[in-house]
Coordinates of C-alpha atoms in Angstrom, one line a residue:
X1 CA -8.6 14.9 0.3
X2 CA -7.0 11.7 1.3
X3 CA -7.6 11.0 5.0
X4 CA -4.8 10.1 7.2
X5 CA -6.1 8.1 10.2
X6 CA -6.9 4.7 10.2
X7 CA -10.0 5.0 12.4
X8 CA -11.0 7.1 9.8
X9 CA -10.5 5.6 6.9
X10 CA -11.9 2.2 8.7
X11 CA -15.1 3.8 9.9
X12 CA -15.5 5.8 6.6
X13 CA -15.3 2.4 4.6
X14 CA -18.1 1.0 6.9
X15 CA -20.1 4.4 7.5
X16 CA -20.4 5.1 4.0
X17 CA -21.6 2.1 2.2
X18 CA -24.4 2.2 4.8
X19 CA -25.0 5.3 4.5
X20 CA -24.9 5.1 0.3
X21 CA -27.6 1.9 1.1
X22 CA -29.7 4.4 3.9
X23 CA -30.0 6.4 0.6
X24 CA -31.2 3.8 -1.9
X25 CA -33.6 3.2 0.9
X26 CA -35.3 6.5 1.1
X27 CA -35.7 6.6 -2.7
X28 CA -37.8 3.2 -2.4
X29 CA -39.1 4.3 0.7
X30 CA -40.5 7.5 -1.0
X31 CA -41.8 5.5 -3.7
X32 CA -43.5 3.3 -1.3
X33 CA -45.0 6.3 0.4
X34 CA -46.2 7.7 -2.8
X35 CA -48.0 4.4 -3.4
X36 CA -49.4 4.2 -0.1
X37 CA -50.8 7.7 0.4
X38 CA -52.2 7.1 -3.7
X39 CA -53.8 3.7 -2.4
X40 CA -55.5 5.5 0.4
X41 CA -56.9 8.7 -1.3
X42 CA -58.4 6.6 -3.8
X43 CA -59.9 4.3 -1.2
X44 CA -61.5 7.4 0.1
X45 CA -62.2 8.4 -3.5
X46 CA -64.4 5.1 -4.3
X47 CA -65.7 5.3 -0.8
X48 CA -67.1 8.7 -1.2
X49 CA -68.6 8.3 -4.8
X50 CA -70.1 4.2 -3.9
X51 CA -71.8 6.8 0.0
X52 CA -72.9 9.2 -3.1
X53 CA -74.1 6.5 -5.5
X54 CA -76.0 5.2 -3.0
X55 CA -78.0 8.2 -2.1
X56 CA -79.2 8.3 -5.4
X57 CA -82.6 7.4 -6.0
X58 CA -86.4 7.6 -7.5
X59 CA -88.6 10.3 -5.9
X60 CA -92.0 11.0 -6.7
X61 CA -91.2 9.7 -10.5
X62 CA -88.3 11.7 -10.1
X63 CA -84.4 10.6 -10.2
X64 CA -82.7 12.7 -7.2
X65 CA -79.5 12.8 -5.9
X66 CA -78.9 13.6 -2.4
X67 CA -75.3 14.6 -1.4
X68 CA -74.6 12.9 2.1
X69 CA -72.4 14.8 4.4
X70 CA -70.6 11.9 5.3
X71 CA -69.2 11.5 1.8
X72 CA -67.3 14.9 1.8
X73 CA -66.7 14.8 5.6
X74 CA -64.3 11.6 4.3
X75 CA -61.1 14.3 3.9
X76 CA -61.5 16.2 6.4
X77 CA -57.9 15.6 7.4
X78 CA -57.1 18.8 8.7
X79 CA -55.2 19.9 5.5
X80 CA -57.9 22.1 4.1
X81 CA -58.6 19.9 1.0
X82 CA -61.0 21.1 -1.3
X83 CA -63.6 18.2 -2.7
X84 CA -65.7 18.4 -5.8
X85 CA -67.9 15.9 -7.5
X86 CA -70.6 15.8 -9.9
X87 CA -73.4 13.0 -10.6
X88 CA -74.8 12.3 -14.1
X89 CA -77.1 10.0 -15.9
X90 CA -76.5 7.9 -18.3
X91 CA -77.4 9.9 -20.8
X92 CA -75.1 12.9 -19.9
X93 CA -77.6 15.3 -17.8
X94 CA -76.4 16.6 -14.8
X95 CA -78.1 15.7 -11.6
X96 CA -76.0 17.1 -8.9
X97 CA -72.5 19.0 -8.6
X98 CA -69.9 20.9 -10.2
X99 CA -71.0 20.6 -14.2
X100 CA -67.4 21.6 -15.5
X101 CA -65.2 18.9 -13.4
X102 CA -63.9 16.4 -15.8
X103 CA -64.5 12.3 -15.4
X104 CA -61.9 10.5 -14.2
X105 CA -61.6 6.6 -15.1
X106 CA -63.4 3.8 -13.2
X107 CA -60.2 2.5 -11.5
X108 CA -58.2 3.6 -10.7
X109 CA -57.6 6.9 -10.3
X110 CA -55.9 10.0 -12.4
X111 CA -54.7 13.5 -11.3
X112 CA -55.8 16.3 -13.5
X113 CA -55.7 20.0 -13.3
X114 CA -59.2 21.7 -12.1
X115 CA -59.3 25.4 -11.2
X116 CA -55.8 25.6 -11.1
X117 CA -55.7 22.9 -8.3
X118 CA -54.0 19.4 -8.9
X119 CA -56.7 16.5 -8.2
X120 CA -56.9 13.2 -7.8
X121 CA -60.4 12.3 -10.0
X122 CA -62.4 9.0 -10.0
X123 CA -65.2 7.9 -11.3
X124 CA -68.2 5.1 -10.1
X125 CA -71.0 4.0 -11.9
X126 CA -73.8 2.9 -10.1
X127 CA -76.9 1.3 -11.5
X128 CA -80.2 2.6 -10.0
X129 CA -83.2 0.4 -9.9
X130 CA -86.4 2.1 -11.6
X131 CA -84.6 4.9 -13.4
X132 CA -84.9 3.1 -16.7
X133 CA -82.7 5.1 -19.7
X134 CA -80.7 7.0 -17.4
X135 CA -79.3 4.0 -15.4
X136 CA -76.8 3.5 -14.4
X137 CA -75.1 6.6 -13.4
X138 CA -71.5 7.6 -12.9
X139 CA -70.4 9.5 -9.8
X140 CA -67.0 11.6 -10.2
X141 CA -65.2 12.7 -7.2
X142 CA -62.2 14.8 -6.9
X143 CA -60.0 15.7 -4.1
X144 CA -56.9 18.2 -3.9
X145 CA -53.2 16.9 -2.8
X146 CA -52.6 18.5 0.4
X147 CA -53.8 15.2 2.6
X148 CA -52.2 13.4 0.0
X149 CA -49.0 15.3 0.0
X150 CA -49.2 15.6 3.5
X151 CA -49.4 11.5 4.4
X152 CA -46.2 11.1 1.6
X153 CA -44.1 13.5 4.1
X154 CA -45.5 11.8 7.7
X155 CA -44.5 8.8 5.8
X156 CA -40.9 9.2 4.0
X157 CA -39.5 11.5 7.3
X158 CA -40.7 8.7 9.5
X159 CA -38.4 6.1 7.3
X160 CA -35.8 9.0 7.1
X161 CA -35.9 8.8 11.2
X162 CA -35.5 5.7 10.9
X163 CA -32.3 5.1 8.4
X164 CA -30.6 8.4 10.3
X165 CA -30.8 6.7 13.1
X166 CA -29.8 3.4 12.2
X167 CA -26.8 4.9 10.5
X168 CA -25.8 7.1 13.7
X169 CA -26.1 3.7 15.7
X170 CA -23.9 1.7 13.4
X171 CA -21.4 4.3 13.7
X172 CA -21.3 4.5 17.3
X173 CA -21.1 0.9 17.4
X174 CA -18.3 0.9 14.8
X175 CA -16.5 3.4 16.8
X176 CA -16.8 1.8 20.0
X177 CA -15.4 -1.7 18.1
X178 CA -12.4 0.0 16.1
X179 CA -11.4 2.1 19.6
X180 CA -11.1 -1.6 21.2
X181 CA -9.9 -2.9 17.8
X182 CA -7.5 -0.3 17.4
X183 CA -6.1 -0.9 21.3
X184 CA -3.1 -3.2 20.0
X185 CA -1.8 -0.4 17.4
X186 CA -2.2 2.1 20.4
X187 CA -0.2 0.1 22.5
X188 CA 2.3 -0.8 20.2
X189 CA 2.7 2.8 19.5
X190 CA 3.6 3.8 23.4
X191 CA 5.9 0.2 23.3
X192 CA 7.8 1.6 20.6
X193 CA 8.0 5.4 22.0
X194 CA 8.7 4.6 25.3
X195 CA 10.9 7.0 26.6
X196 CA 12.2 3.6 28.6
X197 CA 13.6 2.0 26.0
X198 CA 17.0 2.8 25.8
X199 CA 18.1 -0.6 23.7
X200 CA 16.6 -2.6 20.7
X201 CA 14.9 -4.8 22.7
X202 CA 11.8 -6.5 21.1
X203 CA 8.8 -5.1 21.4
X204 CA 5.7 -7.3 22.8
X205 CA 1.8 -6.5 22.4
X206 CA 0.1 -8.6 24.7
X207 CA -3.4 -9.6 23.6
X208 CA -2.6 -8.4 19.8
X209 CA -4.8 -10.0 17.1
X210 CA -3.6 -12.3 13.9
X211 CA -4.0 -9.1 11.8
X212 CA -1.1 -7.2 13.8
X213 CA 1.1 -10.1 15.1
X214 CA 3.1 -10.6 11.8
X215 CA 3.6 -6.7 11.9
X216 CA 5.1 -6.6 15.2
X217 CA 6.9 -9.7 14.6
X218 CA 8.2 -8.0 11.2
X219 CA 9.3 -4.8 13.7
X220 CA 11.2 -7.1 15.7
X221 CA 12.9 -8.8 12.9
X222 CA 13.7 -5.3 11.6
X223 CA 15.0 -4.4 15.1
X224 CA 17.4 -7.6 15.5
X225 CA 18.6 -6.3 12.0
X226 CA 19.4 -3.2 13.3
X227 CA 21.2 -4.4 16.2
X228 CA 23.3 -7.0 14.2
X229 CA 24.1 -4.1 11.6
X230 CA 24.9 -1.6 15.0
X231 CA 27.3 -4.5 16.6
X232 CA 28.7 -5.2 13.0
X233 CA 29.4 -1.1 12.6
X234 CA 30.7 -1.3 16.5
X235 CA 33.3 -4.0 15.4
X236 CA 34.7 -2.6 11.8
X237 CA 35.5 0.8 13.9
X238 CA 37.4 -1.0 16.6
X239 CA 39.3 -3.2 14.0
X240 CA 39.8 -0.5 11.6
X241 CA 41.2 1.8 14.1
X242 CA 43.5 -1.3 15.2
X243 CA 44.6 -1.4 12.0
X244 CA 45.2 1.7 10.6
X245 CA 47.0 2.0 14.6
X246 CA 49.9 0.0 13.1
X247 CA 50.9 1.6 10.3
X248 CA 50.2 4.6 12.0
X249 CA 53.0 3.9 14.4
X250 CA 55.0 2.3 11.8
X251 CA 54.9 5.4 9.6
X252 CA 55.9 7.7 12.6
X253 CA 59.0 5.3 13.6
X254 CA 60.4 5.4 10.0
X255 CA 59.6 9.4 10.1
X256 CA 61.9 9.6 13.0
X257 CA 64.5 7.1 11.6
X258 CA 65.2 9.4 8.8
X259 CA 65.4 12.6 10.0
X260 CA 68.2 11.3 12.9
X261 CA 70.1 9.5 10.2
X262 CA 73.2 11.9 8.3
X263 CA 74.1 8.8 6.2
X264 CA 72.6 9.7 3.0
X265 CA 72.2 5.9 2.0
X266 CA 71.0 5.3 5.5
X267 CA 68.0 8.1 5.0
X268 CA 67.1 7.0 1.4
X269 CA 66.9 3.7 2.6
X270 CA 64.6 5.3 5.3
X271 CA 62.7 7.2 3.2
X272 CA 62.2 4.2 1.0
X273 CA 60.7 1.9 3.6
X274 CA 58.4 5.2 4.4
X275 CA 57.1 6.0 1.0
X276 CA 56.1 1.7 0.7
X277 CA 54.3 1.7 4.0
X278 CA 52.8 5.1 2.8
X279 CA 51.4 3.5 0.1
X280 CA 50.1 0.3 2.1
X281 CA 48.2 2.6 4.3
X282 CA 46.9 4.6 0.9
X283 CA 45.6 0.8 0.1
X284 CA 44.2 0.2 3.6
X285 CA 42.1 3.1 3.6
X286 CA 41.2 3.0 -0.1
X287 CA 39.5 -0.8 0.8
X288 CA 38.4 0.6 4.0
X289 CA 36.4 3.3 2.4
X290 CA 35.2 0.7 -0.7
X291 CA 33.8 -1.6 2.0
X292 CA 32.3 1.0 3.5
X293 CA 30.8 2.0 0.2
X294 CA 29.9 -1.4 -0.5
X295 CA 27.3 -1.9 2.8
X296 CA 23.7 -2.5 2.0
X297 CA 21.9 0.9 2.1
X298 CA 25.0 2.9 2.6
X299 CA 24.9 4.3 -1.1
X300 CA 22.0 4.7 -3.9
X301 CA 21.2 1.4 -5.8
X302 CA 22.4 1.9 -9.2
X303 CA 21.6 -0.1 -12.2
X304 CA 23.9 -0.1 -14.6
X305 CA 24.6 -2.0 -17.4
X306 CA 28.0 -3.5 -16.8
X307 CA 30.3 -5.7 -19.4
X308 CA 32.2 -7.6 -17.5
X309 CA 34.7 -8.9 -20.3
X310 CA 35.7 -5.2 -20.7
X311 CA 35.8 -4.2 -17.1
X312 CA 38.1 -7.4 -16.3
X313 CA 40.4 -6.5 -19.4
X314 CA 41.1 -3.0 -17.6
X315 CA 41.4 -4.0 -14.6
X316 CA 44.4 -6.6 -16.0
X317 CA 45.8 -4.0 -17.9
X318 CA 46.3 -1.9 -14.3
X319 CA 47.7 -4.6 -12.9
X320 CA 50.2 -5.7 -15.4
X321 CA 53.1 -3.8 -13.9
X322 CA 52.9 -5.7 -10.8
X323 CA 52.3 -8.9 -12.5
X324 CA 55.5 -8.2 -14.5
X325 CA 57.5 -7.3 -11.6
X326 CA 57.2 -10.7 -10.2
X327 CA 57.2 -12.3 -13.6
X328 CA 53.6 -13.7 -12.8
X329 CA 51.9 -14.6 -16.2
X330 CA 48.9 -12.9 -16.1
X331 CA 46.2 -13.9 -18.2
X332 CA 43.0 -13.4 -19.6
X333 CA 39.9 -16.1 -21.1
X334 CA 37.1 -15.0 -22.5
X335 CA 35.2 -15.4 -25.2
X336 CA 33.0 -12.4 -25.9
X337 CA 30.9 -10.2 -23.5
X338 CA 29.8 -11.0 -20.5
X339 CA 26.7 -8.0 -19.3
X340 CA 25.2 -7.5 -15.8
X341 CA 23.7 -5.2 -14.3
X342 CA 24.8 -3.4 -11.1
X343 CA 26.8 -0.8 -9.8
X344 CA 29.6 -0.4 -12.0
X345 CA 32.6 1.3 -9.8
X346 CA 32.0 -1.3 -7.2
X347 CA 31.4 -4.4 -9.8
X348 CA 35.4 -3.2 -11.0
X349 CA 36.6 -2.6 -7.2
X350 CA 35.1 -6.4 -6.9
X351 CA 37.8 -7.6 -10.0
X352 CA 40.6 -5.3 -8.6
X353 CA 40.4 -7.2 -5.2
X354 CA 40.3 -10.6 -6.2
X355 CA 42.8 -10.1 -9.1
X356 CA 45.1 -8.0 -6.0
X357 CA 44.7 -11.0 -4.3
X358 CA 45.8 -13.5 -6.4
X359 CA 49.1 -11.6 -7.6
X360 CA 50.1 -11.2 -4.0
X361 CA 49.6 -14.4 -2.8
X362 CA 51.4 -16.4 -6.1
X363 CA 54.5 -17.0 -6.2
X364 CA 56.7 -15.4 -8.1
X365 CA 57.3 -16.9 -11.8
X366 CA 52.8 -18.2 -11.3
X367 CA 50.6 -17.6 -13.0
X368 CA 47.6 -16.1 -13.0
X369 CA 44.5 -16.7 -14.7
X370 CA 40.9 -14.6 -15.4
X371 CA 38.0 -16.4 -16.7
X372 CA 34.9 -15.0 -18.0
X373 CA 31.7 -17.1 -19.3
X374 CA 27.9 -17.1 -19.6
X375 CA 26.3 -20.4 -18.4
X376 CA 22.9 -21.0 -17.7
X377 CA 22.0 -17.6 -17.5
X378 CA 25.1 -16.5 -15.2
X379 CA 27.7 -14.4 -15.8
X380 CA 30.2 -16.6 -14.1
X381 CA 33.5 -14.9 -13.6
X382 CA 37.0 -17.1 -12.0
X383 CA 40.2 -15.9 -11.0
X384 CA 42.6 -19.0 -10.3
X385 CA 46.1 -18.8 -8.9
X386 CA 49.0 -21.0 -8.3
X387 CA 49.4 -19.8 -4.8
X388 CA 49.4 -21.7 -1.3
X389 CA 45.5 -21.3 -1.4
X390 CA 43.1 -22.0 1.7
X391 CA 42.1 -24.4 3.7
X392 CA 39.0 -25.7 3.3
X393 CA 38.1 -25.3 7.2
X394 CA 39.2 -21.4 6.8
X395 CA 37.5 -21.0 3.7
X396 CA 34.2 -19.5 5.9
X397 CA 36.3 -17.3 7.9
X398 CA 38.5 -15.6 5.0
X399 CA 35.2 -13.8 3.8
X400 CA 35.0 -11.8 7.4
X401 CA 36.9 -8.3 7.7
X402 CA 40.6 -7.9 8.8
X403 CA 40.8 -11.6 9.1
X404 CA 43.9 -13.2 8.4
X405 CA 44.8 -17.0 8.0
X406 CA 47.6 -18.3 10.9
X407 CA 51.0 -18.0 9.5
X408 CA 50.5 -16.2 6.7
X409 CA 53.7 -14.2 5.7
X410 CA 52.1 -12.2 3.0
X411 CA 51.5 -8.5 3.7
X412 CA 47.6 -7.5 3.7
X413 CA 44.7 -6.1 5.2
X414 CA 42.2 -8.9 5.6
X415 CA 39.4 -6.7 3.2
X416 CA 40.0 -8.3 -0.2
X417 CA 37.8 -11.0 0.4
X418 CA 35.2 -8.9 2.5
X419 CA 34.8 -6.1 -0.4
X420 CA 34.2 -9.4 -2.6
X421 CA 31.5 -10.7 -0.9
X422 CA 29.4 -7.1 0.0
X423 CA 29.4 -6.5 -3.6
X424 CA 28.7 -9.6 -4.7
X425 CA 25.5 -10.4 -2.7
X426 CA 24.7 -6.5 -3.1
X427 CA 24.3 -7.4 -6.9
X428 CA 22.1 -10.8 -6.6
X429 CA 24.8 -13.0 -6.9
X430 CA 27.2 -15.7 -5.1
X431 CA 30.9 -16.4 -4.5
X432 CA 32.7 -19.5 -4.0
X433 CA 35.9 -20.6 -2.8
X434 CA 37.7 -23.8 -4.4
X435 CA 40.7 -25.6 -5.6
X436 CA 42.7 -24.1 -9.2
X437 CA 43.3 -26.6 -11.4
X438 CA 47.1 -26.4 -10.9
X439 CA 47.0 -25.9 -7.2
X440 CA 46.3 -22.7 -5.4
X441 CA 42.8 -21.3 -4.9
X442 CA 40.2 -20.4 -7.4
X443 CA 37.4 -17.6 -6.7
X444 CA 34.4 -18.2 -8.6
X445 CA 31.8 -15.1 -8.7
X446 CA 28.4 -15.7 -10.1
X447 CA 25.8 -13.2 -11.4
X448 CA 22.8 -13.2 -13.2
X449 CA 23.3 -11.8 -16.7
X450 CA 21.8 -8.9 -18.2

């Protein structure tokens, strides 16, 4: 289940570790409480057989052995453990105890099973002074687990305690420092849903650390993008309504022209001049809608793989009727395929407009030239004219919509260049203005090649 919040996730990545090395913990501290409580019990093991030992002794000729009560009173924990011991010579005879409880080893200890009780077993020898063959002897005592078990449990819940609480603690305190950690994100949450903010003004966090500053100054930069993209929206509707305002009004005039002329010549003239602004407005709108098409994020990126050479050799064929109706030599140089990669339908609206552009703007009887080559790992594509060309000082300007060089007598919509560029730098590449090699103006479009 993936968690959503950052505090979460933040306190999770700091809680859990800990709590992971809490764990690891209690497993050694259980081992180390195991090794205590075994230390202890067979302290009170060799101290009760050395308190026995000692109590053995020579009586009357005789070797006794004299249980003290301070030797068994040793576990009295207060967890009911059972005691048993036995005494014997060295020879194996039996002076005191419980004749059927096994030896244990000198040191240290083992556990073994006796009357179906778990022990702890150890044995001492003691040598006794005057008891000749049957010196020294060996004292076994055995104690039952429940002290034993007992002191492991006081001993690993204590540490337990201890690691809980030490992981509770960290987390408050982790809490407590992400809530004043977190205070910037907070804040730049209400900045950003302010009801009051009614424009794309920047947003400042007062007080925000390194960590957040590059995002909010990304936000900002994202914002001014947005605005610029807004005013640049705000400005093609006012100039495209300008524009499409003229023929508009154009079209309507001629309308009315020809249905008040009775001259028959008179109206097909009319009707003539109607059907060619007709089709200038068809041309307007067709560019308006390919530049539209041709905005960043205004369409799916497509990747296709584009041949230039072939796209350009349709494009020319298209556009050989006009080319012939001025007499314009319209040519083509290549010299094999040329692939990118882009979106095709606006890589081919990209030829139509600068090839458009150079058959309107030659003179009649120019030529007109298309060059495709691959260089350094470019696709470099060049349409040159024999026109007037531009300026160099206007050469800037001509790649903004709907605008139009000072004086210019040739009909057009100020978009050619405009649809050129979009698509261009949509597909990772560059365009340059410069002079043809004949006069005029040449358009060179670079791409990098597939």
């Amino acid at each position: 289940m993936r968690i959503s919040s950052l505090r979460l996730q933040l306190l999770a990545w700091v809680v859990l570790p800990l709590a992971g090395l809490a764990t690891i913990n209690l497993w050694t501290s259980h081992r180390s409480a195991q090794a205590t409580a075994d230390l202890v019990t067979d302290r009170m093991l060799l101290g009760s057989a050395r308190a026995i030992a000692e109590h053995v002794a020579i009586v009357d000729g005789v070797l006794d052995a004299t249980v003290p009560p301070a030797a068994i009173e040793m576990f009295d924990t207060g967890d009911r453990d059972s005691v048993y011991y036995h005494v014997e010579t060295a020879g194996g005879r039996l002076l005191t105890g419980y004749p059927d409880l096994p030896e244990g080893p000198r040191q240290p200890s083992m556990e073994a099973v006796y009357r179906d009780q778990a022990l702890r077993l150890l044995t001492f020898s003691h040598a006794v002074v005057g008891a000749g063959s049957d010196s020294p002897i060996s004292v076994t005592v055995g104690v039952t687990l429940a002290g034993h078990d007992a002191m492991v449990k006081r001993l690993w819940l204590s540490a337990f305690a201890q690691q809980l609480a030490l992981v509770a603690i960290a987390g408050i305190f982790v809490l407590l420092g992400l809530r004043r950690g977190l205070a910037p994100l907070i804040r730049l949450r209400d900045a950003v849903r302010s009801p009051s903010r009614s424009d794309l003004d920047p947003v400042e966090v007062p007080g925000a650390q390194s960590e957040i500053q590059p995002l909010i100054d990304a936000l900002n930069a994202y914002i001014e993008r947005v605005r610029a993209q807004m005013a640049a929206q705000r400005r093609f509707i006012a100039n495209a309504a300008h524009q499409l305002r003229t023929p508009l009004a154009l079209l309507s005039t001629q309308a009315s022209y020809a249905l008040r002329e009775n001259a028959a010549e008179a109206r097909q003239e009319a009707l003539v001049a109607l059907q060619a602004s007709t089709g200038k407005l068809a041309r307007l709108a067709e560019q308006l809608l390919t530049l539209s098409r041709a905005e960043p994020g205004s369409r799916r990126p497509r990747a296709d793989r584009i041949d230039l050479t072939d796209a350009a050799r349709h494009v020319l064929e298209a556009q050989a009727p006009a080319a012939l109706s001025r007499n314009i030599d319209l040519g083509l140089d290549e010299a094999g395929p040329v692939p990118v990669i882009g979106d095709g339908t606006m890589l081919r609206e990209m030829i139509v407009n600068l090839v458009d552009n150079a058959l309107r703007y030659s003179r009649a009887g120019g030529s007109v030239t298309v060059k495709l080559a691959a260089i350094d790992g470019e696709a470099v594509l060049t349409v040159a004219d024999d026109g007037p060309g531009i300026p160099a000082d206007e050469r800037d300007h001509v790649f903004e919509r709907f605008y139009r060089i000072a004086g210019s007598t040739e009909e057009g919509s100020g978009l050619g260049l405009a649809i050129v560029r979009e698509v261009v730098e949509n597909a990772g590449g560059r365009v340059t203005l410069g002079d043809g090699a004949t006069g005029g103006l040449m358009v060179e479009v670079r791409l990098p090649l597939a």
